[in-house]
mmCIF file of C-alpha atoms and ligand atoms in Angstrom:
data_model
loop_
_atom_site.group_PDB
_atom_site.id
_atom_site.type_symbol
_atom_site.label_atom_id
_atom_site.label_comp_id
_atom_site.label_asym_id
_atom_site.label_seq_id
_atom_site.Cartn_x
_atom_site.Cartn_y
_atom_site.Cartn_z
ATOM 1 C CA UNK A 177 208.941 278.410 30.225
ATOM 2 C CA UNK A 178 208.357 280.971 33.209
ATOM 3 C CA UNK A 179 210.549 281.736 35.576
ATOM 4 C CA UNK A 180 210.555 279.319 38.703
ATOM 5 C CA UNK A 181 212.559 279.433 42.212
ATOM 6 C CA UNK A 182 213.000 277.152 44.902
ATOM 7 C CA UNK A 183 211.137 278.992 47.709
ATOM 8 C CA UNK A 184 211.733 276.842 51.015
ATOM 9 C CA UNK A 185 213.991 273.483 52.007
ATOM 10 C CA UNK A 186 213.394 271.200 54.900
ATOM 11 C CA UNK A 187 215.985 268.094 56.083
ATOM 12 C CA UNK A 188 215.833 265.360 58.192
ATOM 13 C CA UNK A 189 218.358 263.003 59.331
ATOM 14 C CA UNK A 190 216.913 259.858 61.944
ATOM 15 C CA UNK A 191 218.812 260.301 65.237
ATOM 16 C CA UNK A 192 220.947 257.377 65.313
ATOM 17 C CA UNK A 193 225.016 257.539 64.369
ATOM 18 C CA UNK A 194 226.766 254.703 63.152
ATOM 19 C CA UNK A 195 230.502 255.684 63.123
ATOM 20 C CA UNK A 196 233.716 254.060 61.627
ATOM 21 C CA UNK A 197 234.377 252.529 65.075
ATOM 22 C CA UNK A 198 231.045 251.050 65.248
ATOM 23 C CA UNK A 199 231.728 249.461 61.539
ATOM 24 C CA UNK A 200 235.100 247.973 62.585
ATOM 25 C CA UNK A 201 233.035 245.791 65.017
ATOM 26 C CA UNK A 202 231.239 244.731 61.954
ATOM 27 C CA UNK A 203 233.638 243.881 59.634
ATOM 28 C CA UNK A 204 237.488 243.923 58.752
ATOM 29 C CA UNK A 205 237.830 247.773 58.139
ATOM 30 C CA UNK A 206 239.453 250.519 60.103
ATOM 31 C CA UNK A 207 238.486 253.955 60.594
ATOM 32 C CA UNK A 208 241.896 255.337 58.833
ATOM 33 C CA UNK A 209 240.600 253.220 55.460
ATOM 34 C CA UNK A 210 237.220 254.388 55.766
ATOM 35 C CA UNK A 211 238.089 258.185 56.120
ATOM 36 C CA UNK A 212 241.088 258.070 53.666
ATOM 37 C CA UNK A 213 239.176 256.438 50.634
ATOM 38 C CA UNK A 214 235.740 258.071 51.521
ATOM 39 C CA UNK A 215 236.177 261.218 53.754
ATOM 40 C CA UNK A 216 233.354 259.611 55.822
ATOM 41 C CA UNK A 217 233.275 259.487 59.700
ATOM 42 C CA UNK A 218 229.780 258.615 60.501
ATOM 43 C CA UNK A 219 226.345 257.959 58.789
ATOM 44 C CA UNK A 220 223.225 258.207 60.119
ATOM 45 C CA UNK A 221 220.519 255.324 60.373
ATOM 46 C CA UNK A 222 216.968 254.673 60.428
ATOM 47 C CA UNK A 223 215.436 252.422 63.425
ATOM 48 C CA UNK A 224 214.006 249.507 62.019
ATOM 49 C CA UNK A 225 210.035 250.956 62.489
ATOM 50 C CA UNK A 226 211.016 253.828 60.205
ATOM 51 C CA UNK A 227 210.875 253.681 56.594
ATOM 52 C CA UNK A 228 211.493 256.245 53.710
ATOM 53 C CA UNK A 229 207.952 257.566 53.418
ATOM 54 C CA UNK A 230 208.554 258.750 57.078
ATOM 55 C CA UNK A 231 211.935 260.444 56.532
ATOM 56 C CA UNK A 232 210.395 261.868 53.308
ATOM 57 C CA UNK A 233 207.552 263.162 55.770
ATOM 58 C CA UNK A 234 209.449 264.740 58.112
ATOM 59 C CA UNK A 235 211.645 266.603 55.266
ATOM 60 C CA UNK A 236 208.441 267.786 53.746
ATOM 61 C CA UNK A 237 206.515 268.990 56.467
ATOM 62 C CA UNK A 238 210.104 271.011 57.394
ATOM 63 C CA UNK A 239 210.050 272.723 53.908
ATOM 64 C CA UNK A 240 206.335 273.998 54.096
ATOM 65 C CA UNK A 241 207.214 275.046 57.873
ATOM 66 C CA UNK A 242 209.736 277.343 56.300
ATOM 67 C CA UNK A 243 207.437 278.551 53.359
ATOM 68 C CA UNK A 244 204.494 279.134 56.019
ATOM 69 C CA UNK A 245 201.793 276.949 53.906
ATOM 70 C CA UNK A 246 199.538 274.300 54.422
ATOM 71 C CA UNK A 247 200.145 270.871 52.494
ATOM 72 C CA UNK A 248 196.701 271.420 50.945
ATOM 73 C CA UNK A 249 198.671 274.112 48.653
ATOM 74 C CA UNK A 250 200.741 271.632 47.133
ATOM 75 C CA UNK A 251 200.291 270.390 43.318
ATOM 76 C CA UNK A 252 202.526 267.742 42.953
ATOM 77 C CA UNK A 253 205.059 265.808 45.254
ATOM 78 C CA UNK A 254 207.939 263.851 43.964
ATOM 79 C CA UNK A 255 209.514 261.663 45.889
ATOM 80 C CA UNK A 256 213.248 260.599 44.518
ATOM 81 C CA UNK A 257 214.385 257.710 46.176
ATOM 82 C CA UNK A 258 215.768 254.020 45.321
ATOM 83 C CA UNK A 259 214.463 252.748 48.454
ATOM 84 C CA UNK A 260 210.575 252.744 48.505
ATOM 85 C CA UNK A 261 208.583 251.709 51.165
ATOM 86 C CA UNK A 262 206.925 249.325 48.989
ATOM 87 C CA UNK A 263 207.091 248.603 44.825
ATOM 88 C CA UNK A 264 203.357 249.868 45.075
ATOM 89 C CA UNK A 265 201.693 251.969 46.426
ATOM 90 C CA UNK A 266 204.244 254.672 45.503
ATOM 91 C CA UNK A 267 206.269 256.708 48.252
ATOM 92 C CA UNK A 268 204.586 259.567 46.880
ATOM 93 C CA UNK A 269 201.050 258.256 47.387
ATOM 94 C CA UNK A 270 202.358 257.638 51.369
ATOM 95 C CA UNK A 271 203.644 261.234 51.636
ATOM 96 C CA UNK A 272 200.730 262.897 49.898
ATOM 97 C CA UNK A 273 198.211 261.030 52.794
ATOM 98 C CA UNK A 274 200.581 261.819 55.605
ATOM 99 C CA UNK A 275 201.030 265.151 54.763
ATOM 100 C CA UNK A 276 197.537 266.316 53.904
ATOM 101 C CA UNK A 277 198.120 267.287 50.425
ATOM 102 C CA UNK A 278 194.705 266.931 49.322
ATOM 103 C CA UNK A 279 195.196 268.716 45.989
ATOM 104 C CA UNK A 280 198.466 267.094 45.158
ATOM 105 C CA UNK A 281 199.371 264.219 42.430
ATOM 106 C CA UNK A 282 202.747 262.740 42.481
ATOM 107 C CA UNK A 283 205.182 260.159 41.839
ATOM 108 C CA UNK A 284 208.386 258.103 42.691
ATOM 109 C CA UNK A 285 211.298 258.781 40.618
ATOM 110 C CA UNK A 286 214.341 256.343 40.565
ATOM 111 C CA UNK A 287 217.679 257.544 39.197
ATOM 112 C CA UNK A 288 219.497 256.641 42.416
ATOM 113 C CA UNK A 289 222.413 259.258 43.071
ATOM 114 C CA UNK A 290 220.940 261.329 40.672
ATOM 115 C CA UNK A 291 217.332 261.293 41.547
ATOM 116 C CA UNK A 292 217.118 264.588 43.138
ATOM 117 C CA UNK A 293 218.767 266.632 40.214
ATOM 118 C CA UNK A 294 216.325 264.942 38.157
ATOM 119 C CA UNK A 295 213.561 265.616 40.271
ATOM 120 C CA UNK A 296 214.471 269.384 40.441
ATOM 121 C CA UNK A 297 214.556 269.455 36.791
ATOM 122 C CA UNK A 298 211.164 267.545 36.527
ATOM 123 C CA UNK A 299 209.636 270.065 39.103
ATOM 124 C CA UNK A 300 211.214 273.262 37.651
ATOM 125 C CA UNK A 301 209.503 271.958 34.273
ATOM 126 C CA UNK A 302 206.106 271.373 35.715
ATOM 127 C CA UNK A 303 205.985 274.947 37.336
ATOM 128 C CA UNK A 304 207.636 276.767 34.456
ATOM 129 C CA UNK A 305 204.864 275.337 32.097
ATOM 130 C CA UNK A 306 202.400 277.277 34.140
ATOM 131 C CA UNK A 307 200.073 273.946 35.272
ATOM 132 C CA UNK A 308 201.789 273.911 38.789
ATOM 133 C CA UNK A 309 202.258 276.481 41.165
ATOM 134 C CA UNK A 310 203.548 274.580 44.370
ATOM 135 C CA UNK A 311 205.897 271.660 43.587
ATOM 136 C CA UNK A 312 207.300 269.810 46.504
ATOM 137 C CA UNK A 313 210.589 267.377 45.497
ATOM 138 C CA UNK A 314 211.560 265.086 48.233
ATOM 139 C CA UNK A 315 214.971 263.104 47.886
ATOM 140 C CA UNK A 316 215.230 260.423 50.798
ATOM 141 C CA UNK A 317 216.855 257.191 50.998
ATOM 142 C CA UNK A 318 216.832 254.579 53.884
ATOM 143 C CA UNK A 319 219.986 252.797 52.248
ATOM 144 C CA UNK A 320 220.717 250.621 55.367
ATOM 145 C CA UNK A 321 218.077 248.811 54.473
ATOM 146 C CA UNK A 322 219.441 247.608 51.346
ATOM 147 C CA UNK A 323 223.397 247.265 52.325
ATOM 148 C CA UNK A 324 224.711 244.319 53.622
ATOM 149 C CA UNK A 325 226.423 245.031 56.868
ATOM 150 C CA UNK A 326 229.030 241.797 56.196
ATOM 151 C CA UNK A 327 230.305 243.202 53.001
ATOM 152 C CA UNK A 328 233.033 245.959 53.983
ATOM 153 C CA UNK A 329 233.115 247.273 50.448
ATOM 154 C CA UNK A 330 229.719 249.054 50.513
ATOM 155 C CA UNK A 331 228.610 248.978 54.019
ATOM 156 C CA UNK A 332 231.118 251.766 54.848
ATOM 157 C CA UNK A 333 229.882 253.931 52.096
ATOM 158 C CA UNK A 334 225.967 254.986 52.878
ATOM 159 C CA UNK A 335 223.611 256.330 55.471
ATOM 160 C CA UNK A 336 220.035 257.357 55.834
ATOM 161 C CA UNK A 337 218.169 260.578 55.425
ATOM 162 C CA UNK A 338 215.892 262.928 53.778
ATOM 163 C CA UNK A 339 215.727 266.536 52.156
ATOM 164 C CA UNK A 340 212.686 268.610 50.511
ATOM 165 C CA UNK A 341 212.569 271.716 48.057
ATOM 166 C CA UNK A 342 209.393 273.668 47.208
ATOM 167 C CA UNK A 343 209.373 274.605 43.767
ATOM 168 C CA UNK A 344 207.227 277.790 42.778
ATOM 169 C CA UNK A 345 206.768 280.596 39.894
ATOM 170 C CA UNK A 346 209.234 283.267 40.108
ATOM 171 C CA UNK A 347 208.748 286.773 39.157
ATOM 172 C CA UNK A 348 210.734 287.971 36.097
ATOM 173 C CA UNK A 349 213.890 288.903 37.005
ATOM 174 C CA UNK A 350 213.747 287.290 40.506
ATOM 175 C CA UNK A 351 216.660 284.460 41.248
ATOM 176 C CA UNK A 352 215.687 281.327 39.732
ATOM 177 C CA UNK A 353 216.041 278.426 37.790
ATOM 178 C CA UNK A 354 219.038 278.799 35.280
ATOM 179 C CA UNK A 355 219.608 275.664 33.430
ATOM 180 C CA UNK A 356 219.943 271.952 33.394
ATOM 181 C CA UNK A 357 221.825 268.672 31.718
ATOM 182 C CA UNK A 358 220.707 265.300 32.525
ATOM 183 C CA UNK A 359 221.958 262.153 31.002
ATOM 184 C CA UNK A 360 221.632 258.421 31.696
ATOM 185 C CA UNK A 361 224.151 255.746 30.234
ATOM 186 C CA UNK A 362 222.454 252.517 30.684
ATOM 187 C CA UNK A 363 225.561 250.546 29.647
ATOM 188 C CA UNK A 364 227.034 251.140 33.056
ATOM 189 C CA UNK A 365 224.063 249.440 34.941
ATOM 190 C CA UNK A 366 226.193 246.570 35.737
ATOM 191 C CA UNK A 367 228.345 248.161 37.773
ATOM 192 C CA UNK A 368 226.200 249.431 40.672
ATOM 193 C CA UNK A 369 222.996 247.342 41.212
ATOM 194 C CA UNK A 370 220.451 245.442 43.554
ATOM 195 C CA UNK A 371 220.087 242.303 41.498
ATOM 196 C CA UNK A 372 217.132 240.669 42.822
ATOM 197 C CA UNK A 373 213.452 241.383 44.024
ATOM 198 C CA UNK A 374 212.595 242.956 40.652
ATOM 199 C CA UNK A 375 210.620 240.970 37.767
ATOM 200 C CA UNK A 376 214.156 240.079 36.835
ATOM 201 C CA UNK A 377 215.286 237.954 39.248
ATOM 202 C CA UNK A 378 211.738 237.873 41.977
ATOM 203 C CA UNK A 379 212.568 237.125 45.680
ATOM 204 C CA UNK A 380 213.393 233.292 46.414
ATOM 205 C CA UNK A 381 215.139 231.464 49.072
ATOM 206 C CA UNK A 382 218.317 230.890 46.542
ATOM 207 C CA UNK A 383 218.211 234.833 46.330
ATOM 208 C CA UNK A 384 217.859 235.665 50.024
ATOM 209 C CA UNK A 385 220.749 232.860 50.665
ATOM 210 C CA UNK A 386 223.139 234.594 47.959
ATOM 211 C CA UNK A 387 222.569 237.942 49.488
ATOM 212 C CA UNK A 388 221.308 239.409 46.180
ATOM 213 C CA UNK A 389 219.053 242.091 47.745
ATOM 214 C CA UNK A 390 221.795 244.111 48.716
ATOM 215 C CA UNK A 391 223.617 247.041 47.027
ATOM 216 C CA UNK A 392 226.358 245.323 44.658
ATOM 217 C CA UNK A 393 229.228 247.104 43.081
ATOM 218 C CA UNK A 394 232.467 247.847 41.067
ATOM 219 C CA UNK A 395 233.845 250.335 43.106
ATOM 220 C CA UNK A 396 236.346 251.539 41.194
ATOM 221 C CA UNK A 397 234.441 251.256 37.912
ATOM 222 C CA UNK A 398 232.054 253.633 39.522
ATOM 223 C CA UNK A 399 234.309 255.911 40.767
ATOM 224 C CA UNK A 400 236.248 256.355 37.564
ATOM 225 C CA UNK A 401 233.141 257.042 35.409
ATOM 226 C CA UNK A 402 231.876 259.389 38.697
ATOM 227 C CA UNK A 403 235.342 261.294 38.357
ATOM 228 C CA UNK A 404 235.168 261.718 34.353
ATOM 229 C CA UNK A 405 231.173 262.565 34.215
ATOM 230 C CA UNK A 406 230.316 264.746 36.775
ATOM 231 C CA UNK A 407 232.950 266.935 35.418
ATOM 232 C CA UNK A 408 232.103 266.593 32.189
ATOM 233 C CA UNK A 409 227.993 267.306 33.030
ATOM 234 C CA UNK A 410 228.758 270.268 34.948
ATOM 235 C CA UNK A 411 231.381 271.700 32.752
ATOM 236 C CA UNK A 412 229.050 271.341 29.943
ATOM 237 C CA UNK A 413 226.153 272.976 31.710
ATOM 238 C CA UNK A 414 228.354 275.888 32.645
ATOM 239 C CA UNK A 415 229.261 276.322 28.842
ATOM 240 C CA UNK A 416 225.538 276.005 27.782
ATOM 241 C CA UNK A 417 224.548 278.694 29.995
ATOM 242 C CA UNK A 418 227.516 280.853 29.357
ATOM 243 C CA UNK A 419 228.776 280.689 33.133
ATOM 244 C CA UNK A 420 232.177 281.230 34.071
ATOM 245 C CA UNK A 421 233.211 278.908 37.037
ATOM 246 C CA UNK A 422 234.226 281.931 39.045
ATOM 247 C CA UNK A 423 230.545 283.014 39.005
ATOM 248 C CA UNK A 424 229.363 280.171 40.919
ATOM 249 C CA UNK A 425 229.313 280.851 44.558
ATOM 250 C CA UNK A 426 228.726 277.315 45.701
ATOM 251 C CA UNK A 427 229.007 273.745 43.712
ATOM 252 C CA UNK A 428 226.967 271.209 45.917
ATOM 253 C CA UNK A 429 227.995 267.588 44.559
ATOM 254 C CA UNK A 430 226.248 264.468 45.214
ATOM 255 C CA UNK A 431 228.221 263.325 48.344
ATOM 256 C CA UNK A 432 229.594 260.017 47.357
ATOM 257 C CA UNK A 433 233.235 259.910 48.045
ATOM 258 C CA UNK A 434 235.223 263.204 48.986
ATOM 259 C CA UNK A 435 238.136 262.380 46.329
ATOM 260 C CA UNK A 436 235.277 262.331 43.486
ATOM 261 C CA UNK A 437 234.287 265.707 44.690
ATOM 262 C CA UNK A 438 237.540 267.094 45.025
ATOM 263 C CA UNK A 439 238.423 265.533 41.620
ATOM 264 C CA UNK A 440 235.440 267.231 39.969
ATOM 265 C CA UNK A 441 236.126 270.655 41.770
ATOM 266 C CA UNK A 442 239.897 270.842 40.401
ATOM 267 C CA UNK A 443 238.760 269.947 37.012
ATOM 268 C CA UNK A 444 236.288 272.790 37.241
ATOM 269 C CA UNK A 445 239.241 275.266 38.632
ATOM 270 C CA UNK A 446 236.633 275.568 41.593
ATOM 271 C CA UNK A 447 238.547 276.627 45.145
ATOM 272 C CA UNK A 448 237.802 274.676 48.155
ATOM 273 C CA UNK A 449 235.668 277.600 49.200
ATOM 274 C CA UNK A 450 233.252 277.168 46.133
ATOM 275 C CA UNK A 451 232.342 273.546 47.170
ATOM 276 C CA UNK A 452 230.075 272.163 49.864
ATOM 277 C CA UNK A 453 231.240 268.932 51.682
ATOM 278 C CA UNK A 454 229.638 267.525 54.385
ATOM 279 C CA UNK A 455 230.362 263.414 53.636
ATOM 280 C CA UNK A 456 232.074 263.030 57.034
ATOM 281 C CA UNK A 457 228.851 263.235 58.818
ATOM 282 C CA UNK A 458 226.387 261.470 56.718
ATOM 283 C CA UNK A 459 227.914 259.428 54.291
ATOM 284 C CA UNK A 460 226.246 258.937 50.440
ATOM 285 C CA UNK A 461 222.328 259.066 51.619
ATOM 286 C CA UNK A 462 221.762 258.804 47.850
ATOM 287 C CA UNK A 463 218.941 260.988 46.847
ATOM 288 C CA UNK A 464 219.437 263.128 50.138
ATOM 289 C CA UNK A 465 223.026 264.258 49.790
ATOM 290 C CA UNK A 466 222.351 267.639 47.938
ATOM 291 C CA UNK A 467 219.495 268.857 49.988
ATOM 292 C CA UNK A 468 221.234 267.977 53.508
ATOM 293 C CA UNK A 469 224.368 269.789 51.853
ATOM 294 C CA UNK A 470 222.266 272.629 50.728
ATOM 295 C CA UNK A 471 220.662 273.140 53.986
ATOM 296 C CA UNK A 472 224.338 272.989 55.944
ATOM 297 C CA UNK A 473 225.676 275.497 53.618
ATOM 298 C CA UNK A 474 222.709 277.879 54.713
ATOM 299 C CA UNK A 475 222.810 277.403 58.349
ATOM 300 C CA UNK A 476 226.564 278.339 58.050
ATOM 301 C CA UNK A 477 226.119 281.279 56.119
ATOM 302 C CA UNK A 478 227.730 280.098 52.858
ATOM 303 C CA UNK A 479 224.528 280.308 50.667
ATOM 304 C CA UNK A 480 222.487 283.362 50.289
ATOM 305 C CA UNK A 481 219.781 285.005 48.468
ATOM 306 C CA UNK A 482 221.464 285.664 44.756
ATOM 307 C CA UNK A 483 224.101 283.807 44.845
ATOM 308 C CA UNK A 484 224.502 280.883 41.853
ATOM 309 C CA UNK A 485 224.638 277.655 42.868
ATOM 310 C CA UNK A 486 225.592 274.163 40.995
ATOM 311 C CA UNK A 487 224.027 270.850 41.785
ATOM 312 C CA UNK A 488 225.889 268.244 40.092
ATOM 313 C CA UNK A 489 225.565 263.929 40.445
ATOM 314 C CA UNK A 490 226.137 260.677 39.094
ATOM 315 C CA UNK A 491 224.411 257.634 40.263
ATOM 316 C CA UNK A 492 223.794 254.020 39.371
ATOM 317 C CA UNK A 493 222.301 253.505 36.222
ATOM 318 C CA UNK A 494 224.533 255.115 34.887
ATOM 319 C CA UNK A 495 222.605 258.475 35.710
ATOM 320 C CA UNK A 496 224.269 262.112 35.357
ATOM 321 C CA UNK A 497 222.874 265.155 36.110
ATOM 322 C CA UNK A 498 223.613 268.945 36.996
ATOM 323 C CA UNK A 499 221.229 272.244 37.737
ATOM 324 C CA UNK A 500 222.507 275.715 37.985
ATOM 325 C CA UNK A 501 220.207 277.844 39.988
ATOM 326 C CA UNK A 502 220.230 281.227 41.608
ATOM 327 C CA UNK A 503 219.365 280.679 44.998
ATOM 328 C CA UNK A 504 216.220 282.616 45.829
ATOM 329 C CA UNK A 505 215.851 282.172 49.871
HETATM 330 N N1 LIG B 809 238.062 248.459 54.936
HETATM 331 C C1 LIG B 809 239.137 248.081 54.357
HETATM 332 N N2 LIG B 809 239.667 247.400 53.148
HETATM 333 C C2 LIG B 809 238.738 247.639 52.414
HETATM 334 C C3 LIG B 809 237.382 248.209 52.598
HETATM 335 C C4 LIG B 809 237.218 248.288 53.623
HETATM 336 N N3 LIG B 809 235.886 249.181 54.150
HETATM 337 N N4 LIG B 809 236.880 247.863 51.265
HETATM 338 C C5 LIG B 809 237.712 247.584 50.443
HETATM 339 N N5 LIG B 809 238.993 247.260 50.891
HETATM 340 C C6 LIG B 809 240.106 246.657 50.791
HETATM 341 C C7 LIG B 809 239.674 246.410 49.180
HETATM 342 O O1 LIG B 809 239.134 244.733 49.525
HETATM 343 C C8 LIG B 809 241.031 246.014 48.430
HETATM 344 O O2 LIG B 809 241.902 245.082 49.282
HETATM 345 P P1 LIG B 809 242.875 244.377 47.941
HETATM 346 O O3 LIG B 809 243.764 244.921 47.372
HETATM 347 O O4 LIG B 809 243.421 243.337 49.348
HETATM 348 O O5 LIG B 809 241.963 243.592 47.382
HETATM 349 C C9 LIG B 809 241.144 247.397 48.852
HETATM 350 O O6 LIG B 809 240.947 247.755 50.012
HETATM 351 C C10 LIG B 809 241.422 248.336 48.031
HETATM 352 O O7 LIG B 809 240.187 248.441 46.908
HETATM 353 P P2 LIG B 809 239.796 249.164 46.130
HETATM 354 O O8 LIG B 809 238.221 248.872 45.546
HETATM 355 O O9 LIG B 809 241.025 249.239 44.876
HETATM 356 O O10 LIG B 809 239.205 250.482 46.905
HETATM 357 P P3 LIG B 809 238.911 252.059 46.522
HETATM 358 O O11 LIG B 809 240.278 252.677 46.536
HETATM 359 O O12 LIG B 809 238.583 252.162 45.036
HETATM 360 O O13 LIG B 809 238.123 252.569 47.290
HETATM 361 C C11 LIG B 809 235.416 252.920 47.354
HETATM 362 C C12 LIG B 809 237.066 251.630 47.461
HETATM 363 C C13 LIG B 809 235.537 253.575 48.404
HETATM 364 C C14 LIG B 809 234.416 252.073 47.131
HETATM 365 C C15 LIG B 809 235.747 253.490 46.202
HETATM 366 O O14 LIG B 809 236.157 252.800 44.462
HETATM 367 C C16 LIG B 809 234.389 254.275 45.722
HETATM 368 O O15 LIG B 809 234.206 255.114 46.442
HETATM 369 N N6 LIG B 809 233.722 254.032 44.362
HETATM 370 C C17 LIG B 809 232.935 254.708 44.235
HETATM 371 C C18 LIG B 809 231.538 254.051 44.738
HETATM 372 C C19 LIG B 809 230.488 255.048 45.185
HETATM 373 O O16 LIG B 809 230.490 256.122 45.434
HETATM 374 N N7 LIG B 809 229.016 254.552 44.980
HETATM 375 C C20 LIG B 809 228.168 254.896 45.459
HETATM 376 C C21 LIG B 809 227.057 255.237 44.660
HETATM 377 S S1 LIG B 809 227.279 255.787 43.203
HETATM 378 C C22 LIG B 809 227.786 257.388 43.266
HETATM 379 O O17 LIG B 809 227.226 257.809 44.152
HETATM 380 C C23 LIG B 809 228.707 258.037 42.514
#
């Protein structure tokens, strides 16, 4: 596999903000409970006319602008999402058309909260194989469309957003892709799912009345799995690549719950300075958390060219993934 690098990044969040006090008016909850149990203060919510492809296009445009290239140079577009505009056509097709990426193929990648990590791994291999020169990986989710705002156990957790990273060939010795470790464990599928709308339970009056088109989860089961597996996958990748935890400049974890992130960091022996946390501003944006947190680390000067960065996530499925990159921008 040839050396590959992340050569640009772009992000987008819809302007409307939903605070914890706004949620206090919708369900029986409190700012204190949400902050203490999750670390979230507010999240961004897309207006009704905005769909996932709209968020994805904005993030994609920002990444192309940073790199200073035209969309026609792209070879492939991967859209990581659990909230596609439609079952089909894929959101990748919509984004390809809207960006004017006339030479790109692409597809949607569904791995819930791990999908951006899986997308980076896939993009790295498309470019690493020598068959693609520019692959745009976009993580975009409009979680507000599948969240039940009468269910206090889930509605406080999620937000909407998008982020994109461009993957290109790197010269030998240039910073780039170091390694990956991805897994799925389908035995955990029942713990976090959207029960209806697919071929198992197609839409009907009953599924709508029973509110089965919304996210349902066993929060404690997901929490325990995430704490254990996010540490194991990250530690496994560090061991596999012969990387001491002290060499990691930043761990940029999926932002689901502040307590999951802190427990993972503690178990890995990372100091607070080595961990990027921005969950307070965005909540869990599913496929978008990692690029959003990466952009924040760049903007506040914490992530610089040559730094070793560990991306790590656990999501519905269950899906579990980690990537190690030497930052190249
Ligand atoms: N406001 C006030 N009270 C609440 C709320 C709320 N928003 N939600 C639940 N409660 C109540 C419960 O009803 C329960 O009350 P009871 O004891 O009277 O029954 C009490 O708080 C405790 O509930 P728990 O579920 O035990 O609370 P917990 O500390 O486990 O926190 C949470 C719940 C935040 C959902 C946590 O389990 C969690 O974060 N799990 C991971 C889920 C997740 O992140 N999923 C996202 C996708 S997967 C991923 O990204 C890893």
